[in-house]
Short mmCIF file of C-alpha atoms in Angstrom, two decimals:
data_model
loop_
_atom_site.label_atom_id
_atom_site.label_comp_id
_atom_site.label_asym_id
_atom_site.label_seq_id
_atom_site.Cartn_x
_atom_site.Cartn_y
_atom_site.Cartn_z
CA UNK A 1 0.00 0.00 0.00
CA UNK A 2 1.50 3.33 -1.07
CA UNK A 3 2.05 6.29 1.24
CA UNK A 4 -0.56 8.38 -0.57
CA UNK A 5 -3.19 5.68 -0.11
CA UNK A 6 -2.31 5.35 3.58
CA UNK A 7 -2.51 9.14 3.90
CA UNK A 8 -5.95 9.14 2.32
CA UNK A 9 -7.15 6.46 4.71
CA UNK A 10 -5.70 8.29 7.73
CA UNK A 11 -7.39 11.52 6.66
CA UNK A 12 -10.70 9.73 6.25
CA UNK A 13 -10.28 8.14 9.65
CA UNK A 14 -9.69 11.55 11.24
CA UNK A 15 -12.51 13.35 9.46
CA UNK A 16 -15.08 10.57 9.08
CA UNK A 17 -18.25 11.21 10.95
CA UNK A 18 -16.98 14.54 12.30
CA UNK A 19 -20.40 16.15 12.03
CA UNK A 20 -21.90 13.13 13.74
CA UNK A 21 -19.30 13.35 16.49
CA UNK A 22 -19.93 17.07 16.93
CA UNK A 23 -23.65 16.38 17.20
CA UNK A 24 -23.11 13.67 19.81
CA UNK A 25 -20.75 15.92 21.77
CA UNK A 26 -23.24 18.78 21.73
CA UNK A 27 -26.01 16.51 23.00
CA UNK A 28 -23.69 15.22 25.72
CA UNK A 29 -22.69 18.80 26.54
CA UNK A 30 -26.33 19.77 27.08
CA UNK A 31 -27.03 16.68 29.18
CA UNK A 32 -24.01 17.32 31.38
CA UNK A 33 -25.04 20.93 31.88
CA UNK A 34 -28.45 19.62 32.99
CA UNK A 35 -26.89 17.08 35.36
CA UNK A 36 -24.66 19.68 37.02
CA UNK A 37 -27.69 21.56 38.30
CA UNK A 38 -28.69 18.54 40.43
CA UNK A 39 -25.28 17.71 41.91
CA UNK A 40 -23.02 19.06 44.61
CA UNK A 41 -19.41 19.99 43.91
CA UNK A 42 -18.31 17.21 46.26
CA UNK A 43 -20.07 14.47 44.25
CA UNK A 44 -18.56 15.83 41.04
CA UNK A 45 -15.11 15.82 42.63
CA UNK A 46 -15.32 12.20 43.79
CA UNK A 47 -16.73 10.89 40.48
CA UNK A 48 -14.73 12.94 37.99
CA UNK A 49 -11.44 12.94 39.88
CA UNK A 50 -11.18 10.01 42.31
CA UNK A 51 -13.19 7.27 40.55
CA UNK A 52 -12.42 8.34 36.99
CA UNK A 53 -8.72 8.33 37.89
CA UNK A 54 -9.06 4.71 39.05
CA UNK A 55 -10.70 3.75 35.75
CA UNK A 56 -8.33 5.69 33.48
CA UNK A 57 -5.20 4.47 35.30
CA UNK A 58 -6.30 0.84 35.03
CA UNK A 59 -7.14 1.21 31.34
CA UNK A 60 -4.00 3.13 30.47
CA UNK A 61 -1.55 0.83 32.23
CA UNK A 62 -3.24 -2.29 30.88
CA UNK A 63 -3.56 -1.40 27.19
CA UNK A 64 -1.63 1.71 26.08
CA UNK A 65 1.64 -0.12 25.44
CA UNK A 66 -0.12 -2.97 23.60
CA UNK A 67 -1.96 -0.54 21.34
CA UNK A 68 1.15 1.34 20.30
CA UNK A 69 3.17 -1.80 19.66
CA UNK A 70 0.46 -3.69 17.77
CA UNK A 71 -0.51 -0.73 15.59
CA UNK A 72 3.09 -0.18 14.49
CA UNK A 73 3.23 -3.21 12.20
CA UNK A 74 1.54 -3.61 8.85
CA UNK A 75 -1.57 -5.63 8.15
CA UNK A 76 0.61 -8.44 6.69
CA UNK A 77 1.67 -10.29 9.83
CA UNK A 78 0.81 -13.35 11.89
CA UNK A 79 -2.37 -11.92 13.37
CA UNK A 80 -2.90 -14.91 15.65
CA UNK A 81 0.25 -13.88 17.55
CA UNK A 82 -0.85 -10.25 17.65
CA UNK A 83 -4.29 -11.19 18.96
CA UNK A 84 -2.71 -13.46 21.59
CA UNK A 85 -0.61 -10.52 22.75
CA UNK A 86 -3.64 -8.25 22.91
CA UNK A 87 -5.58 -10.70 25.07
CA UNK A 88 -2.90 -10.27 27.74
CA UNK A 89 -4.47 -6.87 28.43
CA UNK A 90 -7.37 -8.57 30.22
CA UNK A 91 -5.44 -10.34 33.01
CA UNK A 92 -3.22 -7.28 33.28
CA UNK A 93 -6.35 -5.15 33.68
CA UNK A 94 -7.67 -7.49 36.39
CA UNK A 95 -4.37 -7.17 38.23
CA UNK A 96 -4.33 -3.38 38.09
CA UNK A 97 -8.01 -3.20 38.98
CA UNK A 98 -7.51 -5.25 42.17
CA UNK A 99 -4.31 -3.45 43.16
CA UNK A 100 -5.58 0.07 42.54
CA UNK A 101 -8.98 -0.75 44.03
CA UNK A 102 -7.27 -1.80 47.26
CA UNK A 103 -5.29 1.45 47.29
CA UNK A 104 -8.43 3.51 46.68
CA UNK A 105 -10.30 1.74 49.50
CA UNK A 106 -7.57 1.28 52.10
CA UNK A 107 -4.94 3.97 51.65
CA UNK A 108 -6.84 7.03 50.41
CA UNK A 109 -9.13 9.27 52.42
CA UNK A 110 -12.65 7.84 52.39
CA UNK A 111 -15.34 10.54 51.95
CA UNK A 112 -18.05 11.08 54.56
CA UNK A 113 -20.81 8.53 53.74
CA UNK A 114 -23.48 11.04 54.81
CA UNK A 115 -22.27 13.50 52.14
CA UNK A 116 -21.11 11.01 49.49
CA UNK A 117 -22.73 7.57 49.96
CA UNK A 118 -21.72 4.23 48.40
CA UNK A 119 -18.04 5.04 47.84
CA UNK A 120 -16.94 1.39 48.13
CA UNK A 121 -19.43 0.22 45.53
CA UNK A 122 -18.23 2.99 43.22
CA UNK A 123 -14.62 1.79 43.45
CA UNK A 124 -15.62 -1.81 42.67
CA UNK A 125 -17.87 -0.94 39.71
CA UNK A 126 -15.43 1.54 38.14
CA UNK A 127 -12.68 -1.10 38.35
CA UNK A 128 -15.00 -3.69 36.82
CA UNK A 129 -15.90 -1.32 33.97
CA UNK A 130 -12.20 -1.04 33.07
CA UNK A 131 -11.89 -4.83 32.78
CA UNK A 132 -15.06 -5.02 30.65
CA UNK A 133 -13.67 -2.45 28.21
CA UNK A 134 -10.44 -4.43 27.83
CA UNK A 135 -12.44 -7.39 26.50
CA UNK A 136 -12.91 -5.47 23.25
CA UNK A 137 -9.23 -4.58 22.77
CA UNK A 138 -8.47 -7.18 20.04
CA UNK A 139 -11.45 -5.92 18.03
CA UNK A 140 -10.39 -2.28 18.50
CA UNK A 141 -6.84 -2.86 17.24
CA UNK A 142 -8.07 -4.96 14.33
CA UNK A 143 -10.51 -2.22 13.31
CA UNK A 144 -7.91 0.55 13.62
CA UNK A 145 -5.24 -1.38 11.75
CA UNK A 146 -7.60 -2.01 8.83
CA UNK A 147 -8.90 1.57 8.81
CA UNK A 148 -12.55 0.89 9.62
CA UNK A 149 -13.43 4.53 9.40
CA UNK A 150 -16.79 5.09 11.06
CA UNK A 151 -16.86 2.23 13.54
CA UNK A 152 -14.79 3.91 16.25
CA UNK A 153 -16.66 7.22 15.97
CA UNK A 154 -20.09 5.61 16.10
CA UNK A 155 -19.24 3.19 18.92
CA UNK A 156 -17.67 5.81 21.20
CA UNK A 157 -20.22 8.52 20.47
CA UNK A 158 -23.18 6.20 20.95
CA UNK A 159 -21.72 4.87 24.21
CA UNK A 160 -21.07 8.35 25.60
CA UNK A 161 -24.50 9.72 24.74
CA UNK A 162 -26.33 6.66 26.15
CA UNK A 163 -24.26 6.96 29.32
CA UNK A 164 -25.20 10.65 29.64
CA UNK A 165 -28.90 9.90 29.06
CA UNK A 166 -28.85 7.14 31.69
CA UNK A 167 -27.02 9.39 34.18
CA UNK A 168 -29.48 12.25 33.65
CA UNK A 169 -32.44 9.89 34.11
CA UNK A 170 -31.04 8.38 37.33
CA UNK A 171 -30.05 11.77 38.75
CA UNK A 172 -33.51 13.14 38.07
CA UNK A 173 -35.51 10.24 39.56
CA UNK A 174 -33.15 8.61 42.10
CA UNK A 175 -30.76 11.35 43.30
CA UNK A 176 -30.44 9.67 46.72
CA UNK A 177 -28.53 6.73 45.17
CA UNK A 178 -25.31 8.76 45.20
CA UNK A 179 -22.33 7.10 43.55
CA UNK A 180 -24.39 4.11 42.43
CA UNK A 181 -25.77 6.35 39.66
CA UNK A 182 -22.40 7.13 38.12
CA UNK A 183 -20.96 3.66 38.72
CA UNK A 184 -23.83 1.90 36.94
CA UNK A 185 -23.65 4.46 34.11
CA UNK A 186 -19.89 3.86 33.72
CA UNK A 187 -20.35 0.08 33.57
CA UNK A 188 -23.17 0.58 31.06
CA UNK A 189 -20.88 2.77 28.92
CA UNK A 190 -18.08 0.19 28.64
CA UNK A 191 -20.55 -2.63 27.99
CA UNK A 192 -22.21 -0.75 25.12
CA UNK A 193 -18.80 0.18 23.70
CA UNK A 194 -17.63 -3.44 23.56
CA UNK A 195 -20.98 -4.66 22.23
CA UNK A 196 -20.79 -2.19 19.34
CA UNK A 197 -17.55 -3.80 18.15
CA UNK A 198 -18.80 -7.35 18.74
CA UNK A 199 -22.06 -6.76 16.85
CA UNK A 200 -20.30 -5.02 13.96
CA UNK A 201 -17.71 -7.76 13.44
CA UNK A 202 -20.30 -10.51 13.89
CA UNK A 203 -22.44 -9.02 11.12
CA UNK A 204 -19.43 -8.29 8.91
CA UNK A 205 -17.97 -11.80 9.12
CA UNK A 206 -21.37 -13.36 8.55
CA UNK A 207 -22.26 -11.31 5.47
CA UNK A 208 -22.11 -12.94 1.98
CA UNK A 209 -20.18 -9.95 0.61
CA UNK A 210 -17.35 -10.46 3.09
CA UNK A 211 -17.05 -14.17 2.34
CA UNK A 212 -16.15 -13.21 -1.24
CA UNK A 213 -13.58 -10.54 -0.35
CA UNK A 214 -11.88 -11.92 2.82
CA UNK A 215 -10.10 -8.64 3.61
CA UNK A 216 -9.54 -9.46 7.29
CA UNK A 217 -7.11 -12.00 8.79
CA UNK A 218 -10.06 -13.75 10.49
CA UNK A 219 -13.04 -15.56 8.99
CA UNK A 220 -15.19 -16.08 12.10
CA UNK A 221 -15.48 -14.60 15.58
CA UNK A 222 -13.80 -17.59 17.25
CA UNK A 223 -10.59 -16.70 15.37
CA UNK A 224 -10.28 -13.73 17.72
CA UNK A 225 -9.79 -15.99 20.75
CA UNK A 226 -6.29 -16.91 21.97
CA UNK A 227 -4.78 -19.82 20.05
CA UNK A 228 -1.79 -22.05 20.76
CA UNK A 229 0.01 -23.71 17.88
CA UNK A 230 2.99 -25.99 18.10
CA UNK A 231 4.74 -24.54 15.06
CA UNK A 232 4.91 -20.90 16.17
CA UNK A 233 5.45 -18.86 19.30
CA UNK A 234 2.44 -17.75 21.30
CA UNK A 235 3.26 -14.07 20.66
CA UNK A 236 5.51 -12.18 18.27
CA UNK A 237 8.73 -11.53 20.17
CA UNK A 238 9.44 -8.26 18.40
CA UNK A 239 5.98 -6.92 19.27
CA UNK A 240 6.34 -8.20 22.84
CA UNK A 241 9.68 -6.42 23.32
CA UNK A 242 8.28 -3.21 21.83
CA UNK A 243 5.26 -3.55 24.13
CA UNK A 244 7.53 -3.78 27.15
CA UNK A 245 9.39 -0.64 26.05
CA UNK A 246 6.12 1.23 25.59
CA UNK A 247 4.83 -0.13 28.92
CA UNK A 248 7.70 1.45 30.82
CA UNK A 249 7.03 4.67 28.96
CA UNK A 250 3.24 4.50 29.38
CA UNK A 251 3.57 4.26 33.16
CA UNK A 252 5.49 7.53 33.16
CA UNK A 253 3.24 9.14 30.54
CA UNK A 254 0.20 8.37 32.69
CA UNK A 255 1.74 10.33 35.56
CA UNK A 256 2.28 13.26 33.20
CA UNK A 257 -1.20 12.97 31.67
CA UNK A 258 -3.13 12.64 34.93
CA UNK A 259 -0.55 14.21 37.22
CA UNK A 260 -2.83 16.82 38.73
CA UNK A 261 -5.42 14.18 39.65
CA UNK A 262 -2.76 12.08 41.38
CA UNK A 263 -1.61 15.11 43.35
CA UNK A 264 -5.22 15.95 44.28
CA UNK A 265 -5.98 12.33 45.19
CA UNK A 266 -2.89 11.37 47.14
CA UNK A 267 -1.73 14.69 48.64
CA UNK A 268 -5.15 16.26 49.42
CA UNK A 269 -4.11 19.75 48.29
CA UNK A 270 -7.75 20.57 47.37
CA UNK A 271 -11.01 19.58 49.02
CA UNK A 272 -13.56 17.51 47.09
CA UNK A 273 -15.58 20.61 46.15
CA UNK A 274 -12.61 22.44 44.64
CA UNK A 275 -11.61 19.25 42.86
CA UNK A 276 -15.08 19.12 41.33
CA UNK A 277 -14.89 22.70 40.01
CA UNK A 278 -11.41 22.10 38.64
CA UNK A 279 -12.47 18.92 36.85
CA UNK A 280 -15.55 20.53 35.28
CA UNK A 281 -13.43 23.37 33.94
CA UNK A 282 -10.80 20.87 32.79
CA UNK A 283 -13.39 18.84 30.87
CA UNK A 284 -14.93 21.94 29.33
CA UNK A 285 -11.55 23.33 28.33
CA UNK A 286 -10.45 20.06 26.78
CA UNK A 287 -13.65 19.60 24.78
CA UNK A 288 -12.10 20.87 21.55
CA UNK A 289 -8.94 18.85 22.22
CA UNK A 290 -10.97 15.65 22.55
CA UNK A 291 -13.18 16.49 19.61
CA UNK A 292 -10.53 17.56 17.09
CA UNK A 293 -6.97 16.96 18.26
CA UNK A 294 -7.37 13.44 19.67
CA UNK A 295 -8.87 11.90 16.47
CA UNK A 296 -6.13 13.56 14.41
CA UNK A 297 -3.42 12.29 16.74
CA UNK A 298 -4.75 8.71 16.77
CA UNK A 299 -5.34 8.55 13.01
CA UNK A 300 -2.04 10.06 11.90
CA UNK A 301 -0.06 8.00 14.40
CA UNK A 302 -1.27 5.04 12.35
CA UNK A 303 -0.25 6.85 9.15
CA UNK A 304 3.29 7.63 10.35
CA UNK A 305 3.70 4.11 11.80
CA UNK A 306 2.72 2.51 8.48
CA UNK A 307 4.73 4.82 6.21
CA UNK A 308 7.99 5.08 8.20
CA UNK A 309 10.24 2.23 9.31
CA UNK A 310 11.29 2.47 12.94
CA UNK A 311 14.84 1.19 12.64
CA UNK A 312 15.87 3.49 9.76
CA UNK A 313 16.64 7.20 9.52
CA UNK A 314 15.10 9.56 6.98
CA UNK A 315 17.93 9.13 4.48
CA UNK A 316 17.73 5.31 4.50
CA UNK A 317 14.04 4.99 3.66
CA UNK A 318 11.98 5.37 0.52
CA UNK A 319 12.27 9.08 -0.17
CA UNK A 320 8.73 9.41 -1.45
CA UNK A 321 7.41 8.17 1.88
CA UNK A 322 9.75 10.46 3.82
CA UNK A 323 8.63 13.46 1.76
CA UNK A 324 4.93 12.66 2.25
CA UNK A 325 5.45 12.22 6.00
CA UNK A 326 7.27 15.58 6.20
CA UNK A 327 4.51 17.34 4.27
CA UNK A 328 1.83 15.84 6.48
CA UNK A 329 3.73 16.68 9.67
CA UNK A 330 4.25 20.29 8.60
CA UNK A 331 0.56 20.70 7.76
CA UNK A 332 -0.59 19.09 11.02
CA UNK A 333 1.72 21.33 13.03
CA UNK A 334 0.33 24.42 11.32
CA UNK A 335 -3.24 23.21 11.86
CA UNK A 336 -2.58 22.50 15.55
CA UNK A 337 -0.89 25.86 16.03
CA UNK A 338 -3.67 27.88 14.43
CA UNK A 339 -6.44 25.96 16.19
CA UNK A 340 -4.64 26.36 19.51
CA UNK A 341 -4.08 30.09 18.98
CA UNK A 342 -7.76 30.55 18.14
CA UNK A 343 -8.82 28.83 21.36
CA UNK A 344 -6.28 30.75 23.44
CA UNK A 345 -7.07 34.19 22.04
CA UNK A 346 -10.86 33.96 21.95
CA UNK A 347 -11.21 31.70 24.98
CA UNK A 348 -9.68 34.32 27.25
CA UNK A 349 -12.53 36.81 26.72
CA UNK A 350 -15.36 34.27 26.69
CA UNK A 351 -14.42 31.96 29.59
CA UNK A 352 -16.73 33.51 32.17
CA UNK A 353 -19.68 33.60 29.78
CA UNK A 354 -19.15 29.95 28.79
CA UNK A 355 -19.02 28.82 32.41
CA UNK A 356 -22.12 30.81 33.33
CA UNK A 357 -24.09 29.20 30.49
CA UNK A 358 -22.75 25.73 31.22
CA UNK A 359 -22.98 25.46 35.00
CA UNK A 360 -24.46 28.66 36.38
CA UNK A 361 -23.05 30.57 39.33
CA UNK A 362 -21.34 27.45 40.72
CA UNK A 363 -18.78 27.73 37.91
CA UNK A 364 -18.83 31.37 36.75
CA UNK A 365 -18.08 32.75 40.22
CA UNK A 366 -14.91 32.15 42.17
CA UNK A 367 -11.89 30.59 40.52
CA UNK A 368 -13.73 29.08 37.53
CA UNK A 369 -13.10 31.84 34.93
CA UNK A 370 -9.41 32.14 35.81
CA UNK A 371 -9.06 28.37 35.56
CA UNK A 372 -10.63 28.26 32.10
CA UNK A 373 -8.55 31.20 30.84
CA UNK A 374 -5.40 29.43 31.97
CA UNK A 375 -6.61 26.23 30.38
CA UNK A 376 -6.98 27.95 27.00
CA UNK A 377 -3.22 28.49 26.95
CA UNK A 378 -2.70 24.86 27.93
CA UNK A 379 -4.86 23.72 24.97
CA UNK A 380 -2.42 25.44 22.59
CA UNK A 381 0.48 23.44 24.01
CA UNK A 382 -1.68 20.31 24.13
CA UNK A 383 -2.45 20.58 20.41
CA UNK A 384 1.19 20.98 19.38
CA UNK A 385 2.33 18.20 21.70
CA UNK A 386 -0.25 15.78 20.30
CA UNK A 387 1.06 16.19 16.75
CA UNK A 388 4.77 16.14 17.63
CA UNK A 389 4.44 13.06 19.86
CA UNK A 390 2.31 11.11 17.39
CA UNK A 391 5.17 11.44 14.87
CA UNK A 392 7.93 10.90 17.43
CA UNK A 393 6.49 7.70 18.91
CA UNK A 394 5.75 6.33 15.43
CA UNK A 395 9.28 6.98 14.11
CA UNK A 396 11.40 6.10 17.17
CA UNK A 397 13.35 2.86 17.23
CA UNK A 398 13.07 0.55 20.22
CA UNK A 399 16.40 1.82 21.58
CA UNK A 400 15.24 5.44 21.25
CA UNK A 401 11.99 4.58 23.03
CA UNK A 402 14.02 3.08 25.90
CA UNK A 403 16.23 6.18 26.11
CA UNK A 404 13.20 8.41 26.04
CA UNK A 405 11.84 6.53 29.07
CA UNK A 406 14.66 7.91 31.22
CA UNK A 407 13.73 11.44 30.15
CA UNK A 408 10.11 10.73 30.99
CA UNK A 409 11.15 9.46 34.43
CA UNK A 410 12.95 12.71 35.24
CA UNK A 411 10.07 14.74 33.81
CA UNK A 412 7.50 12.79 35.82
CA UNK A 413 9.33 13.42 39.07
CA UNK A 414 9.82 17.11 38.39
CA UNK A 415 6.20 17.49 37.25
CA UNK A 416 4.82 16.09 40.50
CA UNK A 417 7.05 18.40 42.53
CA UNK A 418 6.14 21.43 40.43
CA UNK A 419 2.43 20.57 40.63
CA UNK A 420 2.56 20.34 44.41
CA UNK A 421 4.49 23.61 44.82
CA UNK A 422 2.44 25.65 42.31
CA UNK A 423 -0.82 24.40 43.82
CA UNK A 424 0.36 25.44 47.28
CA UNK A 425 1.17 28.91 45.93
CA UNK A 426 -1.62 29.54 43.40
CA UNK A 427 -4.39 27.08 44.29
CA UNK A 428 -6.03 25.04 41.56
CA UNK A 429 -4.56 27.28 38.82
CA UNK A 430 -1.20 25.83 39.80
CA UNK A 431 -2.20 22.51 38.26
CA UNK A 432 -2.70 24.13 34.87
CA UNK A 433 0.59 26.02 35.13
CA UNK A 434 2.33 22.75 35.98
CA UNK A 435 0.68 21.10 32.96
CA UNK A 436 1.96 23.92 30.75
CA UNK A 437 5.45 23.30 32.12
CA UNK A 438 5.04 19.59 31.44
CA UNK A 439 3.82 20.11 27.87
CA UNK A 440 6.58 22.61 27.14
CA UNK A 441 9.26 20.08 28.09
CA UNK A 442 7.61 17.27 26.13
CA UNK A 443 7.24 19.47 23.04
CA UNK A 444 10.92 20.41 23.28
CA UNK A 445 11.91 16.73 23.42
CA UNK A 446 9.80 15.89 20.37
CA UNK A 447 11.00 18.91 18.39
CA UNK A 448 14.61 17.91 19.00
CA UNK A 449 13.88 14.39 17.72
CA UNK A 450 12.10 15.69 14.61
CA UNK A 451 14.94 18.12 13.90
CA UNK A 452 17.52 15.31 14.15
CA UNK A 453 15.36 12.95 12.09
CA UNK A 454 15.14 15.33 9.10
CA UNK A 455 18.49 17.06 9.60
CA UNK A 456 20.22 15.29 6.71
CA UNK A 457 17.21 15.48 4.38
CA UNK A 458 15.96 18.49 2.38
CA UNK A 459 12.64 18.52 4.27
CA UNK A 460 11.91 20.97 7.11
CA UNK A 461 8.50 20.07 8.60
CA UNK A 462 9.04 22.28 11.66
CA UNK A 463 8.32 25.25 9.40
CA UNK A 464 4.70 24.51 10.25
CA UNK A 465 5.24 26.26 13.59
CA UNK A 466 5.84 29.64 11.92
CA UNK A 467 2.58 31.40 10.94
CA UNK A 468 2.56 34.53 8.82
CA UNK A 469 3.19 37.86 10.65
CA UNK A 470 -0.09 39.24 9.29
CA UNK A 471 -2.02 36.38 10.87
CA UNK A 472 -0.23 36.83 14.19
CA UNK A 473 -1.18 40.50 14.09
CA UNK A 474 -4.81 39.56 13.49
CA UNK A 475 -4.78 37.28 16.51
CA UNK A 476 -3.25 40.00 18.69
CA UNK A 477 -5.78 42.61 17.54
CA UNK A 478 -8.70 40.21 18.06
CA UNK A 479 -7.50 39.45 21.57
CA UNK A 480 -7.40 43.16 22.44
CA UNK A 481 -10.83 43.92 20.96
CA UNK A 482 -12.59 40.98 22.62
CA UNK A 483 -10.90 41.79 25.93
CA UNK A 484 -12.29 45.33 25.84
CA UNK A 485 -15.69 43.96 24.77
CA UNK A 486 -15.78 41.69 27.83
CA UNK A 487 -15.21 44.63 30.17
CA UNK A 488 -18.12 46.64 28.72
CA UNK A 489 -20.61 43.91 27.78
CA UNK A 490 -20.02 40.85 29.97
CA UNK A 491 -21.12 39.32 32.15
CA UNK A 492 -23.24 41.33 34.63
CA UNK A 493 -25.07 43.46 32.06
CA UNK A 494 -27.85 41.10 30.97
CA UNK A 495 -28.40 39.09 27.81
CA UNK A 496 -28.57 41.98 25.29
CA UNK A 497 -25.07 43.03 26.32
CA UNK A 498 -23.88 39.43 26.25
CA UNK A 499 -25.19 39.02 22.71
CA UNK A 500 -23.27 42.14 21.72
CA UNK A 501 -20.14 40.60 23.23
CA UNK A 502 -20.73 37.41 21.24
CA UNK A 503 -21.26 39.43 18.06
CA UNK A 504 -17.95 41.25 18.53
CA UNK A 505 -16.19 37.91 18.96
CA UNK A 506 -17.87 36.42 15.89
CA UNK A 507 -16.76 39.33 13.71
CA UNK A 508 -13.18 39.15 14.99
CA UNK A 509 -13.11 35.39 14.48
CA UNK A 510 -14.44 35.72 10.94
CA UNK A 511 -11.81 38.30 10.01
CA UNK A 512 -9.02 36.20 11.55
CA UNK A 513 -10.09 33.05 9.74
CA UNK A 514 -10.35 35.00 6.50
CA UNK A 515 -6.77 36.22 6.86
CA UNK A 516 -5.68 32.65 7.64
CA UNK A 517 -7.40 31.44 4.47
CA UNK A 518 -5.43 33.85 2.26
CA UNK A 519 -2.05 33.64 4.04
CA UNK A 520 -1.75 29.93 4.88
CA UNK A 521 -2.30 28.62 1.36
CA UNK A 522 -0.21 25.48 1.89
CA UNK A 523 -2.36 24.40 4.82
CA UNK A 524 -5.58 25.18 2.96
CA UNK A 525 -4.41 23.04 0.04
CA UNK A 526 -3.67 20.14 2.41
CA UNK A 527 -7.09 20.41 4.04
CA UNK A 528 -8.84 20.59 0.69
CA UNK A 529 -7.03 17.60 -0.80
CA UNK A 530 -7.15 15.33 2.27
CA UNK A 531 -10.32 16.38 4.09
CA UNK A 532 -12.32 18.10 1.36
CA UNK A 533 -15.26 16.87 -0.66
CA UNK A 534 -13.05 16.17 -3.65
CA UNK A 535 -11.24 13.43 -1.74
CA UNK A 536 -12.10 9.88 -2.87
CA UNK A 537 -14.29 7.95 -0.49
CA UNK A 538 -14.14 4.44 -1.88
CA UNK A 539 -13.38 2.88 1.52
CA UNK A 540 -16.46 1.62 3.32
CA UNK A 541 -16.90 1.28 7.03
#
């Protein structure tokens, strides 16, 4: 498969169903805003920080390394060995679920049962939900590796929206059930997610059309189960070694990704109420990152992993593939930079209004607006880091991954110390400042790798981080105008003034995007050719 065909598939994977995903996210956004009006800050803090951290840590440690290693190879491999390796995520998930569940129940502060009932049941059910989700890991990797475009979007979006509907229903009619509501909803979410993949593959493998094409390495659902053959090893040794390298790295990356939640959970620097406000603002601020940046990062990691060979430098590979990868990386960097700048500049003046609409006075008063304004800057760094790391981790050799682990170890330690100190000095804003520090270091590491990788080639993909001066001036002017508009029109002057503030922002945004359209012609061409309507769409779900 040529690099251009892989690029087309990666672009379709990133853009497929985007309108559907936006619709699902908007519906979920409205449902969450409704739910917040029936909850206390303490409940939100326990669910979204303490219990969600248990679930995400179990999932991340059990599967992240397996995903990266098993997606790095091509579709032409011994898939029985790959599937055997992926099934190891389940016992690993059971191990982490039991170990972390014990820590959460025995070593951490247990909330007052009169204020937050059923904490123990919440820990058990959130751990169980992580194990249930791991049961679908072989299907997920198989679907991603073969570029099943809409399956992931539909499965995740449907699961999230059904979870939100169930949570809203339970909160409205049985609010006294406490953490049972969110625990049952979380278990329901993972069950639906896995069932979506099972039902899809069951129908696909049983269809007459598929029996004629045989495009997958399996012919029936039982082929997905672990198999032992006498003529071959149980797992591919190369994939297993790469998994171990990524596992050491994933443990450290999890500390960097969820570092503020670990500090909040284990060091008790914030009470449960402040944790709840912080997490709501964090989720709201990262909405665009999850909606746009995460699909791009996941899809183009697959592209870079398929096009580039890990053990070879840029000058020792097929130059057409190296050139395509450089072009794509430059365009993605420019896209991430401009999207991040837009969020940072316009988010600063509209943070308080957004929080007031989303959660009422509970969020728009106090530290909420300052938190969201700080988070807008963090989103800019988050966007750039997502693109640089998706290339770096796809192009690194096993030895480079191992060396990078030592850097991550030092960064993890310093990040925890910085988080603790900045939170002591600045409160919850300190977590965001520490995250900015963390992202800045990680971006620097990735930029150095990319520079070395292309140093002896004629390609300079890091040019994507240099926007035109005219566009930078437009961003600066828009930031000043919207800042003045906020002072005069928002947010204590009623809805007519707020609408005027929104109008000012819309005009400034339109002008800025228009300037970007005429100055960043290379990026516009990339978006048109890879994401536009003229792109071929011959690949089915």
